[in-house]
PDB file of C-alpha atoms in Angstrom:
ATOM      1  CA  UNK A 242       0.411  -0.201  -0.061  1.00  0.00           C
ATOM      2  CA  UNK A 243       1.164   3.775  -0.816  1.00  0.00           C
ATOM      3  CA  UNK A 244       1.779   5.127   2.336  1.00  0.00           C
ATOM      4  CA  UNK A 245       3.894   8.908   0.787  1.00  0.00           C
ATOM      5  CA  UNK A 246       4.456   9.347  -2.581  1.00  0.00           C
ATOM      6  CA  UNK A 247       6.917  11.610  -4.206  1.00  0.00           C
ATOM      7  CA  UNK A 248       6.139  15.397  -4.435  1.00  0.00           C
ATOM      8  CA  UNK A 249       2.667  14.977  -3.498  1.00  0.00           C
ATOM      9  CA  UNK A 250       1.728  17.314  -1.158  1.00  0.00           C
ATOM     10  CA  UNK A 251       1.574  15.911   2.414  1.00  0.00           C
ATOM     11  CA  UNK A 252       0.491  17.107   6.329  1.00  0.00           C
ATOM     12  CA  UNK A 253       0.856  14.146   7.871  1.00  0.00           C
ATOM     13  CA  UNK A 254       4.516  12.266   9.183  1.00  0.00           C
ATOM     14  CA  UNK A 255       3.716   8.740  10.171  1.00  0.00           C
ATOM     15  CA  UNK A 256       5.877   6.665  12.876  1.00  0.00           C
ATOM     16  CA  UNK A 257       6.560   3.503  12.395  1.00  0.00           C
ATOM     17  CA  UNK A 258       5.719   0.091  14.599  1.00  0.00           C
ATOM     18  CA  UNK A 259       6.467  -2.855  12.690  1.00  0.00           C
ATOM     19  CA  UNK A 260       6.321  -4.017   9.739  1.00  0.00           C
ATOM     20  CA  UNK A 261       8.941  -3.694   6.448  1.00  0.00           C
ATOM     21  CA  UNK A 262       8.639  -0.512   4.141  1.00  0.00           C
ATOM     22  CA  UNK A 263       9.955  -0.132   0.835  1.00  0.00           C
ATOM     23  CA  UNK A 264      11.616   3.458  -0.074  1.00  0.00           C
ATOM     24  CA  UNK A 265      11.970   4.369  -3.602  1.00  0.00           C
ATOM     25  CA  UNK A 266      12.710   7.520  -6.192  1.00  0.00           C
ATOM     26  CA  UNK A 267      11.392   8.397  -9.755  1.00  0.00           C
ATOM     27  CA  UNK A 268      14.272   8.091 -11.971  1.00  0.00           C
ATOM     28  CA  UNK A 269      14.118   7.932 -15.631  1.00  0.00           C
ATOM     29  CA  UNK A 270      14.653   5.301 -18.096  1.00  0.00           C
ATOM     30  CA  UNK A 271      12.280   0.918 -17.578  1.00  0.00           C
ATOM     31  CA  UNK A 272      15.300  -0.460 -16.447  1.00  0.00           C
ATOM     32  CA  UNK A 273      13.922  -4.352 -16.402  1.00  0.00           C
ATOM     33  CA  UNK A 274      11.593  -4.834 -13.346  1.00  0.00           C
ATOM     34  CA  UNK A 275      10.031  -1.234 -11.967  1.00  0.00           C
ATOM     35  CA  UNK A 276       7.226  -0.349 -12.216  1.00  0.00           C
ATOM     36  CA  UNK A 277       6.380   2.094 -14.998  1.00  0.00           C
ATOM     37  CA  UNK A 278       5.377   5.543 -14.096  1.00  0.00           C
ATOM     38  CA  UNK A 279       4.489   8.939 -16.001  1.00  0.00           C
ATOM     39  CA  UNK A 280       6.380  10.858 -18.163  1.00  0.00           C
ATOM     40  CA  UNK A 281       9.137   7.751 -18.588  1.00  0.00           C
ATOM     41  CA  UNK A 282      10.265   7.639 -14.943  1.00  0.00           C
ATOM     42  CA  UNK A 283       9.999   4.655 -12.924  1.00  0.00           C
ATOM     43  CA  UNK A 284      10.588   4.152  -9.232  1.00  0.00           C
ATOM     44  CA  UNK A 285      14.014   2.391  -7.880  1.00  0.00           C
ATOM     45  CA  UNK A 286      13.516   0.842  -4.543  1.00  0.00           C
ATOM     46  CA  UNK A 287      16.472   2.714  -3.023  1.00  0.00           C
ATOM     47  CA  UNK A 288      16.102   1.602   0.866  1.00  0.00           C
ATOM     48  CA  UNK A 289      13.805  -0.161   2.695  1.00  0.00           C
ATOM     49  CA  UNK A 290      12.920   0.425   6.032  1.00  0.00           C
ATOM     50  CA  UNK A 291      12.120  -1.477   8.764  1.00  0.00           C
ATOM     51  CA  UNK A 292      12.998  -0.566  12.907  1.00  0.00           C
ATOM     52  CA  UNK A 293      10.267   0.234  14.811  1.00  0.00           C
ATOM     53  CA  UNK A 294      10.290   3.657  15.303  1.00  0.00           C
ATOM     54  CA  UNK A 295      11.774   5.068  11.803  1.00  0.00           C
ATOM     55  CA  UNK A 296       9.919   8.240  10.330  1.00  0.00           C
ATOM     56  CA  UNK A 297       8.173   9.189   7.405  1.00  0.00           C
ATOM     57  CA  UNK A 298       7.265  12.916   6.138  1.00  0.00           C
ATOM     58  CA  UNK A 299      10.406  14.436   9.211  1.00  0.00           C
ATOM     59  CA  UNK A 300      11.341  16.211   6.270  1.00  0.00           C
ATOM     60  CA  UNK A 301       8.031  17.533   4.704  1.00  0.00           C
ATOM     61  CA  UNK A 302       6.689  18.560   8.249  1.00  0.00           C
ATOM     62  CA  UNK A 303      10.092  20.552   9.153  1.00  0.00           C
ATOM     63  CA  UNK A 304       9.963  21.897   5.319  1.00  0.00           C
ATOM     64  CA  UNK A 305       6.690  22.192   3.917  1.00  0.00           C
ATOM     65  CA  UNK A 306       8.141  20.744   0.883  1.00  0.00           C
ATOM     66  CA  UNK A 307       7.201  17.308  -0.821  1.00  0.00           C
ATOM     67  CA  UNK A 308       8.571  14.163   0.590  1.00  0.00           C
ATOM     68  CA  UNK A 309      11.693  13.750  -2.112  1.00  0.00           C
ATOM     69  CA  UNK A 310      10.854   9.692  -1.615  1.00  0.00           C
ATOM     70  CA  UNK A 311       7.706   7.450  -1.808  1.00  0.00           C
ATOM     71  CA  UNK A 312       7.163   4.878   0.940  1.00  0.00           C
ATOM     72  CA  UNK A 313       5.471   1.896   0.342  1.00  0.00           C
ATOM     73  CA  UNK A 314       4.095  -0.911   2.618  1.00  0.00           C
ATOM     74  CA  UNK A 315       5.471  -3.622   1.779  1.00  0.00           C
ATOM     75  CA  UNK A 316       3.362  -6.247   3.908  1.00  0.00           C
ATOM     76  CA  UNK A 317       1.615  -6.152   6.615  1.00  0.00           C
ATOM     77  CA  UNK A 318       2.571  -2.591   8.567  1.00  0.00           C
ATOM     78  CA  UNK A 319       1.451  -0.835  11.742  1.00  0.00           C
ATOM     79  CA  UNK A 320       1.655   2.935  11.569  1.00  0.00           C
ATOM     80  CA  UNK A 321       0.980   5.342  13.896  1.00  0.00           C
ATOM     81  CA  UNK A 322      -0.069   8.853  10.771  1.00  0.00           C
ATOM     82  CA  UNK A 323       0.673  12.305  12.761  1.00  0.00           C
ATOM     83  CA  UNK A 324      -0.983  15.424  11.728  1.00  0.00           C
ATOM     84  CA  UNK A 325       1.087  18.523  10.900  1.00  0.00           C
ATOM     85  CA  UNK A 326      -0.355  20.340  13.037  1.00  0.00           C
ATOM     86  CA  UNK A 327      -0.284  18.169  15.999  1.00  0.00           C
ATOM     87  CA  UNK A 328       3.773  17.790  14.936  1.00  0.00           C
ATOM     88  CA  UNK A 329       3.727  22.382  15.306  1.00  0.00           C
ATOM     89  CA  UNK A 330       2.546  21.396  19.137  1.00  0.00           C
ATOM     90  CA  UNK A 331       4.516  18.747  19.666  1.00  0.00           C
ATOM     91  CA  UNK A 332       7.899  20.378  18.448  1.00  0.00           C
ATOM     92  CA  UNK A 333       6.291  23.826  20.383  1.00  0.00           C
ATOM     93  CA  UNK A 334       6.800  22.285  23.528  1.00  0.00           C
ATOM     94  CA  UNK A 335       9.873  20.272  23.010  1.00  0.00           C
ATOM     95  CA  UNK A 336      12.502  21.509  21.221  1.00  0.00           C
ATOM     96  CA  UNK A 337      15.214  19.640  21.526  1.00  0.00           C
ATOM     97  CA  UNK A 338      13.136  16.701  19.226  1.00  0.00           C
ATOM     98  CA  UNK A 339      12.820  19.895  16.328  1.00  0.00           C
ATOM     99  CA  UNK A 340      16.258  19.868  16.786  1.00  0.00           C
ATOM    100  CA  UNK A 341      16.938  15.918  16.183  1.00  0.00           C
ATOM    101  CA  UNK A 342      14.019  15.908  13.403  1.00  0.00           C
ATOM    102  CA  UNK A 343      16.267  18.480  11.776  1.00  0.00           C
ATOM    103  CA  UNK A 344      19.240  16.188  12.824  1.00  0.00           C
ATOM    104  CA  UNK A 345      17.800  13.061  11.053  1.00  0.00           C
ATOM    105  CA  UNK A 346      16.240  14.708   7.905  1.00  0.00           C
ATOM    106  CA  UNK A 347      20.409  15.676   7.171  1.00  0.00           C
ATOM    107  CA  UNK A 348      21.254  12.571   8.063  1.00  0.00           C
ATOM    108  CA  UNK A 349      18.760  10.871   5.423  1.00  0.00           C
ATOM    109  CA  UNK A 350      19.604  13.265   2.999  1.00  0.00           C
ATOM    110  CA  UNK A 351      22.681  12.322   2.726  1.00  0.00           C
ATOM    111  CA  UNK A 352      22.587   8.941   2.721  1.00  0.00           C
ATOM    112  CA  UNK A 353      19.738   9.331  -0.188  1.00  0.00           C
ATOM    113  CA  UNK A 354      23.124  11.509  -2.368  1.00  0.00           C
ATOM    114  CA  UNK A 355      25.426   8.502  -1.903  1.00  0.00           C
ATOM    115  CA  UNK A 356      22.790   6.013  -2.857  1.00  0.00           C
ATOM    116  CA  UNK A 357      22.356   7.857  -5.531  1.00  0.00           C
ATOM    117  CA  UNK A 358      25.938   8.825  -6.595  1.00  0.00           C
ATOM    118  CA  UNK A 359      26.272   4.331  -6.537  1.00  0.00           C
ATOM    119  CA  UNK A 360      25.614   3.817  -9.714  1.00  0.00           C
ATOM    120  CA  UNK A 361      22.275   2.863  -9.887  1.00  0.00           C
ATOM    121  CA  UNK A 362      22.538  -0.410  -7.460  1.00  0.00           C
ATOM    122  CA  UNK A 363      19.546  -0.179  -5.662  1.00  0.00           C
ATOM    123  CA  UNK A 364      20.862  -0.752  -1.640  1.00  0.00           C
ATOM    124  CA  UNK A 365      19.519  -2.246   1.635  1.00  0.00           C
ATOM    125  CA  UNK A 366      20.062   1.059   3.792  1.00  0.00           C
ATOM    126  CA  UNK A 367      18.660   1.585   7.893  1.00  0.00           C
ATOM    127  CA  UNK A 368      16.889   5.277   7.718  1.00  0.00           C
ATOM    128  CA  UNK A 369      17.313   7.532  10.992  1.00  0.00           C
ATOM    129  CA  UNK A 370      14.486   7.855  12.812  1.00  0.00           C
ATOM    130  CA  UNK A 371      13.728   9.856  16.290  1.00  0.00           C
ATOM    131  CA  UNK A 372      13.089   6.069  18.338  1.00  0.00           C
ATOM    132  CA  UNK A 373      10.902   8.356  20.511  1.00  0.00           C
ATOM    133  CA  UNK A 374       7.937  11.687  21.364  1.00  0.00           C
TER     134      UNK A 374
END
């Protein structure tokens, strides 16, 4: 099931409780076995998240930008959905959490950049997440 789509506006953050989520990026071309999308773009798996407590959409909540990646449940998952206004309320009361989320966004973006430079290979990486609210 689609959890969050690259480039589409989202007003939520999600926290993985259990299960595995595939992380995909839209790229040009038609590699074999990849799901085709509009305009000649395909979703390429660049990683998987299976650690409980990992956040999805934290960059969207902090920056207001659409998600830079697509997240798909690969099997049954349990997710906590946190609306943007609730995240804002929590961050105003817990400034350290805001700093932690910002660090997580920077680390995840650096890992995504490394993957993009990795000769187009699919890598299975652990994306950091905030483990406690």
